[in-house]
């Protein structure tokens, strides 16, 4: 078809023009064999997609074998006239900074092809150490994608030097590891910075049993099986997983669990404490990989301990705090001195589903206030001098209206700085994050598995600081 | 106040320091700014080194050095601004982030690479950190294949290994356009 041949020639010419002006040519997908001759700019030996290698790999919808060439023809004519090819891109144009840079490069380099060829050499002799510094600062999901770049990048998770680079990167927001109602053993992870859910395909956890996350510290999550027998530690991002040695207690009743790092990073190890209603408790030290019974609970603490099992323990400066009712308040255990203490703190009226949280060393309480038919999520801070809860924030009224007249249950996932609250009534599951220091309430997008359409129910989980190199 | 060449005193009166780039160009820099470059700081920490000595920075081009000095100068100013006031701190932090963004926005990839090598050689931790992050920002939304070409890396996986790795990390590809 004559028109087709003309069209092809026109495309070739326009591409040459574009190189001179430095804007984005419509790229074809990177072909396994050399592209047809007419599509290669005349001076250029390199395959098309190496041009302007800042372009993302894109599929150009200019399909000249399609019958509707007339439409494309007129499109190109119009675009050629305006000098801008942006309208041909299925994507939004990249941010302004790139086009400016492209333009500058296009203008200043006399022969575009040499600068293209040179570009390939820019990173060739870049020191490995600095590569690791760059990779350590990539977003977590991006790092995982780039593990398939080459063997070296894939093995970085086991590299000591890479670990050190990761340790230098300041920690951002925690992620949330949650159990969904459909698939109890492979959790869904939520990244609040990008507001994105991730669904790992391979679970680090043994598939035959049901385990629930009960505590976390650093990048590690502690799981307890549903029979309250065995503990498991896992880094949800990597395959690092460990079953802890058996506890010495033979009676498997419900326990409250606390976890903390020795020092600032996971390199120093971690400790886990479980405590039961009968006052029995044990401490696990990861450095020694064993459980010890450091003593007994002092008699001043009334037994049985009515622990609030739905509240996660809070760790501040080497002390664990557990919530308890009857008498209402808190019991604490100092990991260093081994001393248990109790604090009588009256609970706010009409409070349900309370849970402890922490922010910057302050102990907080999160719970539902239900009065008449209205329910609201409230945040209190513990006044240390008076041992009273003082209300400091509430969920915006508009959101609370949704729960009017309904019976609502709430779980708090994560309890340090950034919290995720799961609010459930009979047919509804709302997810919200709350930042304690900025007092910001944000809605969480529904959790949908890939290729699924149903929103998952999230009722259980914990927060963790995503760390590529923490090892169980 | 003038420096006696043989006995540098700790509370030195000399207010500027001379830095020499690889092409011989000399930059005269305020002392506080020069000390941001840990390499320069170590140079003077040695006994018997007078502050009048020109510091030879053989691995740094004058273009890169000029930009480094400009950044460090602004960084020192901003740090002086922040104090106990949380509001002032926040503002200083925002300004610093703006400064960093401005520096990388204008740079080509080669320019950034040169700056990274310079910041590494001169041992300026903060600068190295945000420059590395800037490179990461440029590639973070790209495909795996693109990254290989960008950094000139060979795909040395065997087909089985590649498939296995892909399966492990499949979750990270969700919602991201295919390679």
XYZ file of C-alpha atoms in Angstrom:
651
model
C 0.000 0.000 0.000
C 1.505 3.214 -1.076
C 0.076 5.147 1.782
C 1.608 2.667 4.197
C 5.061 3.000 2.686
C 4.748 6.756 2.884
C 3.662 6.484 6.464
C 6.667 4.404 7.312
C 9.000 6.813 5.633
C 7.400 9.667 7.458
C 7.896 7.930 10.766
C 11.559 7.466 9.990
C 11.994 11.089 9.115
C 10.154 12.322 12.127
C 12.297 10.191 14.362
C 15.376 11.840 12.995
C 13.777 15.193 13.653
C 13.032 14.162 17.199
C 16.581 13.241 17.888
C 17.600 16.727 16.959
C 14.979 18.345 19.115
C 15.501 15.849 21.871
C 11.921 14.971 22.793
C 10.570 11.472 23.159
C 10.281 9.354 20.069
C 7.579 6.759 20.008
C 9.463 3.623 20.869
C 8.703 0.164 19.741
C 9.011 -2.652 22.199
C 12.539 -3.938 22.466
C 12.637 -6.530 19.737
C 14.606 -9.732 20.013
C 15.794 -9.395 16.431
C 16.887 -6.141 14.829
C 14.019 -3.779 14.083
C 12.957 -3.265 10.485
C 15.364 -1.055 8.611
C 12.991 1.781 7.941
C 12.502 2.413 11.601
C 16.135 2.947 12.392
C 17.397 6.481 12.285
C 19.877 6.719 9.510
C 23.096 7.379 11.404
C 22.392 5.134 14.284
C 23.843 1.678 14.681
C 22.173 0.931 17.999
C 18.758 -0.714 18.297
C 15.920 1.732 18.732
C 15.212 1.209 22.349
C 18.717 2.189 23.326
C 17.952 5.677 22.201
C 17.335 8.062 25.007
C 17.741 5.225 27.388
C 15.911 7.142 30.036
C 12.688 6.169 28.416
C 10.774 3.496 30.227
C 10.105 0.405 28.195
C 6.877 1.244 26.492
C 4.532 -0.278 24.028
C 3.784 2.214 21.338
C 0.333 1.846 19.928
C 1.449 2.894 16.472
C 0.604 -0.332 14.763
C 1.082 0.305 11.079
C -0.386 -3.023 10.136
C -3.642 -2.053 11.623
C -6.266 -1.032 9.073
C -6.789 2.394 10.519
C -3.617 3.932 9.179
C -5.473 7.005 8.111
C -6.151 7.964 11.684
C -2.561 7.445 12.690
C -1.384 9.270 9.609
C -3.305 12.376 10.506
C -2.207 12.054 14.101
C 1.423 12.038 13.102
C 0.956 14.929 10.725
C -0.594 16.956 13.478
C 2.078 15.956 15.931
C 4.815 16.653 13.448
C 3.477 20.137 13.003
C 3.331 20.914 16.667
C 6.818 19.528 17.195
C 5.712 17.579 20.205
C 5.155 13.852 20.214
C 3.754 13.664 23.659
C 0.254 12.966 22.456
C 1.340 9.676 20.999
C 2.462 8.312 24.290
C 0.055 6.095 26.166
C 1.783 7.252 29.337
C 1.751 10.624 30.920
C 4.875 12.511 29.916
C 7.637 12.100 32.455
C 8.114 14.974 34.905
C 9.429 18.245 33.561
C 12.912 17.739 34.894
C 13.559 14.970 32.404
C 12.339 16.790 29.357
C 14.461 19.758 30.242
C 17.462 17.547 30.688
C 16.738 15.729 27.449
C 16.449 18.978 25.628
C 19.719 20.246 27.024
C 21.449 17.057 26.085
C 19.942 17.081 22.642
C 21.138 20.595 22.012
C 24.603 20.498 23.449
C 25.805 17.210 22.016
C 26.560 17.651 18.381
C 26.257 13.985 17.480
C 23.508 12.349 19.512
C 24.794 8.896 18.836
C 28.130 9.358 20.608
C 26.464 10.658 23.732
C 24.133 7.672 23.667
C 27.033 5.298 23.337
C 28.910 7.098 26.082
C 25.938 6.881 28.386
C 26.249 3.164 28.410
C 29.707 3.546 29.861
C 28.803 5.885 32.685
C 28.207 3.244 35.288
C 30.570 0.647 34.017
C 33.369 1.336 36.475
C 31.207 2.481 39.339
C 32.556 0.985 42.566
C 30.573 -1.891 44.003
C 30.404 -0.306 47.408
C 28.595 2.689 45.982
C 26.234 0.432 44.007
C 25.224 -1.057 47.318
C 24.693 2.421 48.747
C 22.279 3.177 45.913
C 20.439 -0.132 46.131
C 20.076 0.120 49.901
C 18.093 3.301 49.396
C 15.594 1.922 46.930
C 11.999 1.433 48.067
C 11.532 -2.075 49.443
C 9.287 -3.439 46.702
C 11.628 -1.996 44.073
C 14.556 -3.749 45.681
C 12.743 -7.046 45.452
C 11.970 -6.524 41.805
C 15.575 -5.674 41.077
C 16.773 -8.831 42.757
C 16.127 -10.436 39.388
C 18.610 -8.107 37.671
C 21.593 -10.353 38.194
C 23.075 -12.824 40.633
C 25.047 -10.194 42.471
C 22.000 -8.087 43.247
C 20.084 -11.206 44.225
C 22.704 -12.168 46.745
C 22.865 -8.773 48.425
C 20.503 -9.929 51.132
C 23.281 -12.126 52.437
C 25.999 -9.542 52.137
C 27.541 -8.057 55.237
C 28.522 -4.833 53.508
C 25.025 -4.388 52.115
C 23.642 -4.930 55.575
C 25.757 -2.088 56.828
C 24.508 0.203 54.105
C 20.928 -0.678 55.000
C 21.606 0.101 58.641
C 22.616 3.615 57.651
C 19.393 4.394 55.874
C 17.017 6.225 58.204
C 13.900 4.233 59.020
C 10.672 5.424 57.590
C 7.164 4.305 58.316
C 6.568 0.760 59.473
C 4.699 -1.696 57.286
C 1.780 -3.749 58.515
C 1.705 -7.500 58.353
C -1.874 -8.719 58.403
C -3.763 -11.976 58.333
C -6.594 -12.023 55.846
C -9.661 -14.116 56.359
C -9.154 -16.030 53.155
C -5.599 -17.037 53.499
C -4.462 -17.227 57.044
C -0.963 -18.339 56.355
C 0.281 -15.949 53.784
C -0.257 -12.511 55.096
C -0.959 -9.348 53.211
C 1.465 -6.498 53.864
C 0.528 -2.849 53.746
C 2.995 -0.079 52.961
C 1.500 3.144 54.352
C 3.996 5.396 52.564
C 2.851 4.264 49.139
C -0.595 3.143 50.320
C -0.047 -0.158 48.665
C -0.884 -3.723 49.610
C 1.566 -6.488 48.838
C 0.755 -10.168 48.706
C 3.843 -12.327 49.041
C 3.565 -15.488 47.032
C 5.818 -17.591 49.112
C 5.160 -17.625 52.786
C 8.041 -18.084 55.141
C 5.735 -19.775 57.573
C 5.008 -23.499 57.745
C 1.892 -24.124 55.764
C 0.343 -26.844 57.855
C -0.415 -24.785 60.888
C -2.147 -21.618 61.782
C 0.032 -19.005 63.380
C -0.864 -15.530 64.478
C 1.431 -12.529 64.746
C 1.634 -11.455 68.372
C 4.577 -9.082 68.612
C 7.325 -7.510 66.608
C 10.615 -5.691 66.984
C 12.731 -4.139 64.255
C 12.108 -6.041 61.048
C 11.110 -9.256 62.761
C 7.652 -10.548 63.600
C 6.922 -13.058 66.337
C 4.213 -15.624 65.675
C 2.461 -17.947 68.073
C 0.588 -20.959 66.877
C -3.067 -21.080 67.610
C -2.642 -23.644 70.364
C -0.283 -21.297 72.204
C 2.493 -23.787 72.082
C 5.307 -22.735 69.790
C 6.846 -19.446 68.829
C 8.186 -18.566 65.422
C 10.234 -15.581 64.342
C 10.213 -14.390 60.793
C 11.251 -11.470 58.619
C 8.137 -11.120 56.466
C 10.143 -9.706 53.578
C 12.774 -12.366 53.234
C 12.678 -16.057 53.778
C 14.401 -15.745 57.124
C 12.447 -17.849 59.584
C 13.133 -19.610 62.851
C 11.200 -21.811 65.213
C 12.070 -21.022 68.802
C 12.981 -23.835 71.168
C 10.111 -25.251 73.200
C 9.050 -23.490 76.337
C 9.450 -25.290 79.608
C 5.843 -24.827 80.639
C 3.600 -27.758 79.844
C 0.204 -26.195 80.267
C -0.800 -24.346 77.156
C -3.005 -21.536 78.281
C -3.349 -18.164 76.717
C -0.365 -15.835 77.089
C 0.506 -12.233 76.479
C 3.727 -11.680 74.524
C 6.200 -8.841 74.420
C 9.278 -8.445 72.220
C 12.148 -6.035 72.097
C 15.551 -5.591 70.524
C 18.707 -5.597 72.594
C 19.978 -2.183 71.659
C 19.154 -0.338 68.483
C 19.335 -2.934 65.797
C 18.572 -6.555 65.275
C 22.270 -7.320 65.096
C 22.391 -7.246 68.884
C 19.672 -9.845 69.141
C 16.230 -9.670 70.679
C 14.251 -10.871 73.674
C 10.755 -12.247 73.907
C 8.664 -12.539 77.031
C 5.458 -14.455 77.536
C 3.342 -14.131 80.641
C 0.264 -16.087 81.649
C -2.631 -15.326 83.922
C -1.203 -17.476 86.659
C 1.826 -15.236 86.910
C 4.115 -17.637 85.095
C 6.518 -16.049 82.676
C 9.639 -16.794 80.684
C 12.143 -14.784 78.706
C 13.776 -15.881 75.464
C 17.170 -14.469 74.555
C 18.061 -14.815 70.882
C 21.754 -14.528 71.609
C 21.675 -17.609 73.827
C 18.771 -19.151 71.902
C 17.130 -20.319 75.094
C 14.302 -19.597 77.491
C 14.944 -18.679 81.115
C 12.699 -18.213 84.109
C 14.187 -15.177 85.824
C 12.098 -15.487 88.943
C 8.562 -15.070 90.151
C 6.026 -12.371 90.001
C 6.025 -10.376 93.242
C 3.195 -11.173 95.609
C 1.987 -7.615 95.519
C 0.618 -8.248 92.061
C -2.749 -9.866 92.480
C -3.264 -13.191 90.727
C -4.823 -14.369 88.531
C -3.609 -11.641 86.228
C -6.512 -10.597 84.092
C -4.416 -9.728 81.087
C -5.936 -8.048 78.075
C -4.892 -10.508 75.406
C -6.206 -8.426 72.568
C -3.829 -5.617 73.397
C -0.270 -5.874 72.191
C 2.488 -5.207 74.662
C 4.380 -1.951 74.442
C 8.176 -1.757 74.735
C 9.831 1.431 75.943
C 13.467 1.692 77.002
C 13.916 -1.896 78.022
C 10.568 -2.232 79.814
C 7.494 -4.085 78.586
C 4.016 -2.851 79.447
C 0.935 -5.087 79.408
C -2.641 -4.041 79.766
C -4.823 -5.570 82.389
C -8.236 -5.283 83.957
C -9.251 -6.016 87.553
C -7.687 -3.892 88.773
C -7.676 -1.792 85.647
C -4.269 -0.645 84.614
C -0.872 -1.797 83.506
C 1.745 -4.261 84.628
C 5.307 -3.743 83.518
C 8.445 -5.834 83.395
C 11.915 -4.354 83.274
C 14.109 -6.607 81.157
C 17.273 -5.340 82.723
C 16.393 -5.528 86.413
C 13.834 -8.305 86.107
C 11.360 -6.366 88.195
C 7.581 -6.464 87.761
C 5.528 -3.422 88.666
C 1.865 -2.609 88.527
C 0.034 0.633 87.902
C -3.611 1.109 88.744
C -5.130 3.256 86.036
C -8.915 3.565 85.853
C -10.305 2.932 82.406
C -12.368 5.598 80.685
C -16.119 5.055 80.859
C -17.953 3.235 78.074
C -14.667 1.936 76.742
C -14.517 -1.223 74.646
C -11.739 -2.969 72.713
C -8.936 -1.087 74.433
C -5.344 -1.561 73.418
C -2.028 -0.049 74.458
C 0.151 1.917 72.094
C 3.287 3.996 72.283
C 4.761 7.057 70.678
C 8.049 8.670 71.553
C 8.101 7.118 74.998
C 4.523 8.119 75.807
C 2.067 5.381 76.669
C -1.216 5.706 74.816
C -4.555 3.953 74.896
C -6.704 3.351 71.840
C -10.285 2.210 72.168
C -13.914 2.558 71.228
C -16.204 4.847 73.140
C -19.805 3.800 72.775
C -22.519 5.964 74.194
C -26.161 5.461 73.269
C -25.912 4.407 69.657
C -22.860 6.426 68.766
C -19.411 4.907 68.582
C -16.159 6.732 68.191
C -12.488 5.813 68.201
C -10.582 7.683 70.872
C -6.969 8.123 71.794
C -5.775 8.725 75.340
C -2.361 9.458 76.771
C -1.207 8.231 80.151
C -0.458 11.055 82.554
C 2.458 9.631 84.473
C 2.143 11.876 87.488
C -1.521 11.179 88.152
C -1.811 7.748 86.492
C -4.913 8.814 84.631
C -5.857 8.540 80.961
C -6.347 11.865 79.275
C -8.174 12.022 75.959
C -5.972 13.576 73.306
C -7.688 12.801 70.031
C -10.737 11.315 68.350
C -11.487 9.918 64.940
C -13.130 12.564 62.726
C -16.851 12.683 63.371
C -17.814 12.078 59.780
C -16.109 8.741 59.819
C -17.677 7.790 63.130
C -21.143 8.376 61.724
C -20.746 5.249 59.672
C -20.903 3.224 62.849
C -23.976 4.846 64.287
C -26.358 2.280 65.637
C -24.058 -0.588 64.750
C -22.233 -2.967 66.976
C -18.575 -2.375 66.212
C -15.449 -4.294 67.117
C -11.982 -2.867 66.744
C -8.500 -4.327 66.539
C -5.360 -2.296 66.625
C -2.531 -3.560 64.449
C 0.857 -2.209 65.334
C 1.177 -0.042 68.365
C 4.217 2.152 67.924
C 3.912 5.556 66.337
C 1.730 4.489 63.428
C -1.323 2.333 64.087
C -3.717 0.521 61.807
C -7.217 0.171 63.140
C -9.593 -2.445 61.830
C -13.198 -1.540 62.540
C -15.755 -4.222 61.910
C -19.484 -4.413 62.066
C -21.606 -7.134 60.620
C -21.101 -6.305 56.989
C -18.371 -3.791 57.030
C -14.645 -3.708 57.629
C -13.050 -0.292 57.653
C -9.321 0.160 57.829
C -7.738 3.342 59.023
C -4.221 4.378 59.967
C -3.506 6.822 62.740
C -0.207 8.626 63.200
C 0.102 9.396 66.883
C 2.560 12.247 66.627
C 1.079 14.018 63.619
C -2.476 13.098 64.699
C -3.317 12.212 61.156
C -6.155 9.837 60.322
C -5.944 8.216 56.898
C -8.142 5.705 55.141
C -6.532 2.503 54.011
C -7.402 1.182 50.553
C -9.168 -2.157 50.563
C -7.017 -5.233 50.477
C -7.684 -7.219 47.339
C -5.589 -10.167 46.289
C -4.164 -10.015 42.786
C -6.731 -11.084 40.200
C -9.326 -11.050 42.946
C -12.146 -8.674 43.477
C -13.335 -9.280 46.969
C -11.988 -7.064 49.666
C -10.258 -9.065 52.328
C -11.263 -8.875 55.953
C -8.361 -7.821 58.074
C -8.685 -8.540 61.738
C -5.293 -9.442 63.002
C -1.745 -8.349 62.444
C 1.131 -6.242 63.597
C 3.479 -3.555 62.396
C 7.143 -4.077 61.603
C 9.970 -1.975 60.259
C 10.748 -3.415 56.838
C 14.359 -4.362 56.881
C 15.965 -6.394 54.166
C 18.723 -7.738 56.268
C 17.169 -8.609 59.623
C 17.652 -12.278 60.262
C 15.418 -14.332 62.526
C 45.296 35.677 64.335
C 47.575 34.915 61.407
C 48.610 31.348 61.413
C 52.118 30.507 62.361
C 52.977 27.870 59.755
C 54.565 25.529 62.269
C 52.167 25.489 65.167
C 48.519 25.413 64.191
C 46.398 26.267 67.210
C 43.064 24.544 67.746
C 41.080 27.773 67.904
C 42.581 28.744 64.626
C 42.337 32.299 63.405
C 42.665 31.435 59.705
C 39.173 31.752 58.350
C 39.557 30.162 54.989
C 41.014 27.005 53.594
C 42.347 26.402 50.101
C 41.266 23.327 48.172
C 42.851 22.288 44.921
C 40.891 20.297 42.341
C 42.367 17.786 39.913
C 42.956 20.374 37.229
C 44.844 22.649 39.606
C 42.013 25.106 40.165
C 42.076 26.473 43.700
C 38.950 27.088 45.732
C 39.138 29.260 48.813
C 36.499 28.138 51.244
C 35.316 29.190 54.691
C 36.741 26.887 57.291
C 33.391 25.750 58.639
C 32.347 24.715 55.156
C 35.635 22.976 54.412
C 35.285 20.910 57.554
C 32.079 19.401 56.196
C 34.378 17.443 53.937
C 35.639 14.832 56.361
C 38.608 14.104 54.136
C 39.687 17.722 54.476
C 39.030 17.631 58.196
C 41.271 14.573 58.605
C 43.910 16.265 56.511
C 44.150 19.057 59.072
C 43.744 16.830 62.077
C 47.201 15.530 61.418
C 49.851 17.110 63.533
C 51.874 19.882 62.102
C 49.616 20.701 59.207
C 49.108 24.398 58.850
C 45.784 25.771 57.794
C 47.584 27.654 55.089
C 48.406 24.435 53.301
C 46.540 23.887 50.078
C 44.641 20.631 50.255
C 45.222 18.574 47.113
C 42.032 16.803 46.040
C 43.391 14.835 43.131
C 40.296 12.773 42.513
C 37.806 15.585 42.296
C 37.104 17.652 39.213
C 36.692 21.382 39.591
C 33.093 21.199 38.372
C 32.213 18.674 41.017
C 34.153 20.479 43.708
C 32.399 23.737 42.924
C 29.005 22.067 43.371
C 30.069 20.297 46.521
C 31.276 23.538 48.056
C 28.080 25.301 47.089
C 25.968 22.576 48.676
C 28.020 22.438 51.855
C 27.914 26.181 52.222
C 24.115 26.182 52.106
C 23.947 23.137 54.365
C 26.047 24.864 57.017
C 23.854 27.950 56.824
C 20.713 25.859 57.238
C 22.117 23.957 60.159
C 22.885 27.220 61.898
C 19.256 28.212 61.456
C 17.760 25.209 63.170
C 17.781 25.189 66.928
C 15.540 24.095 69.749
C 12.398 25.325 68.120
C 10.591 22.438 66.440
C 9.066 24.800 63.913
C 12.438 26.213 62.923
C 13.840 22.698 62.657
C 11.031 21.609 60.419
C 11.520 24.611 58.192
C 15.265 24.059 57.982
C 14.670 20.437 57.085
C 12.293 21.387 54.294
C 14.758 23.915 52.954
C 17.508 21.360 52.988
C 15.352 18.897 51.099
C 14.601 21.639 48.578
C 18.301 22.309 48.227
C 19.003 18.629 47.596
C 16.231 18.370 45.042
C 17.510 21.438 43.264
C 21.007 20.048 43.028
C 19.968 16.743 41.484
C 17.254 18.117 39.254
C 19.690 19.800 36.905
C 22.193 16.991 36.749
C 22.658 14.459 34.020
C 23.307 10.890 35.080
C 26.987 11.351 34.457
C 26.951 14.491 36.558
C 25.330 12.679 39.447
C 27.817 9.874 39.177
C 30.685 12.359 39.371
C 29.149 13.998 42.396
C 28.699 10.653 44.117
C 32.326 9.767 43.531
C 33.356 13.194 44.781
C 31.145 13.021 47.880
C 32.488 9.560 48.574
C 36.108 10.608 48.201
C 35.584 13.744 50.255
C 33.600 11.721 52.787
C 30.484 13.859 53.081
C 27.914 11.463 54.493
C 24.714 13.457 54.060
C 25.540 14.456 50.521
C 26.449 10.919 49.522
C 23.205 9.675 51.013
C 20.866 11.947 49.109
C 22.804 11.553 45.861
C 22.482 7.770 46.093
C 18.813 8.162 46.813
C 18.520 10.400 43.732
C 19.969 7.692 41.502
C 17.550 5.246 43.056
C 14.691 7.624 42.316
C 15.685 7.680 38.663
C 15.525 3.937 38.293
C 12.936 2.880 40.841
C 10.049 2.748 38.389
C 11.985 1.161 35.589
C 11.921 -2.408 34.414
C 14.492 -5.009 35.332
C 15.760 -5.087 31.780
C 16.182 -1.329 31.777
C 18.226 -1.454 34.958
C 20.496 -4.073 33.417
C 21.181 -1.866 30.431
C 21.479 1.275 32.489
C 24.165 -0.145 34.740
C 25.656 -2.407 32.091
C 24.968 -5.568 34.047
C 24.715 -8.998 32.559
C 21.855 -11.304 33.323
C 23.918 -14.183 34.655
C 21.051 -16.265 35.995
C 20.430 -19.691 34.631
C 16.857 -20.016 33.344
C 15.863 -22.089 36.382
C 17.435 -19.627 38.801
C 15.781 -16.727 37.083
C 12.402 -18.367 37.250
C 12.859 -19.265 40.889
C 13.866 -15.725 41.804
C 10.999 -14.304 39.824
C 8.568 -16.494 41.709
C 9.961 -15.445 45.048
C 9.656 -11.801 44.267
C 6.499 -11.954 42.159
C 4.557 -10.029 44.775
C 6.740 -6.991 44.228
C 5.756 -6.901 40.565
C 2.037 -6.621 41.165
C 0.593 -3.402 39.940
C 3.828 -2.632 38.125
C 3.872 -2.731 34.357
C 5.528 -5.722 32.790
C 9.101 -5.603 31.583
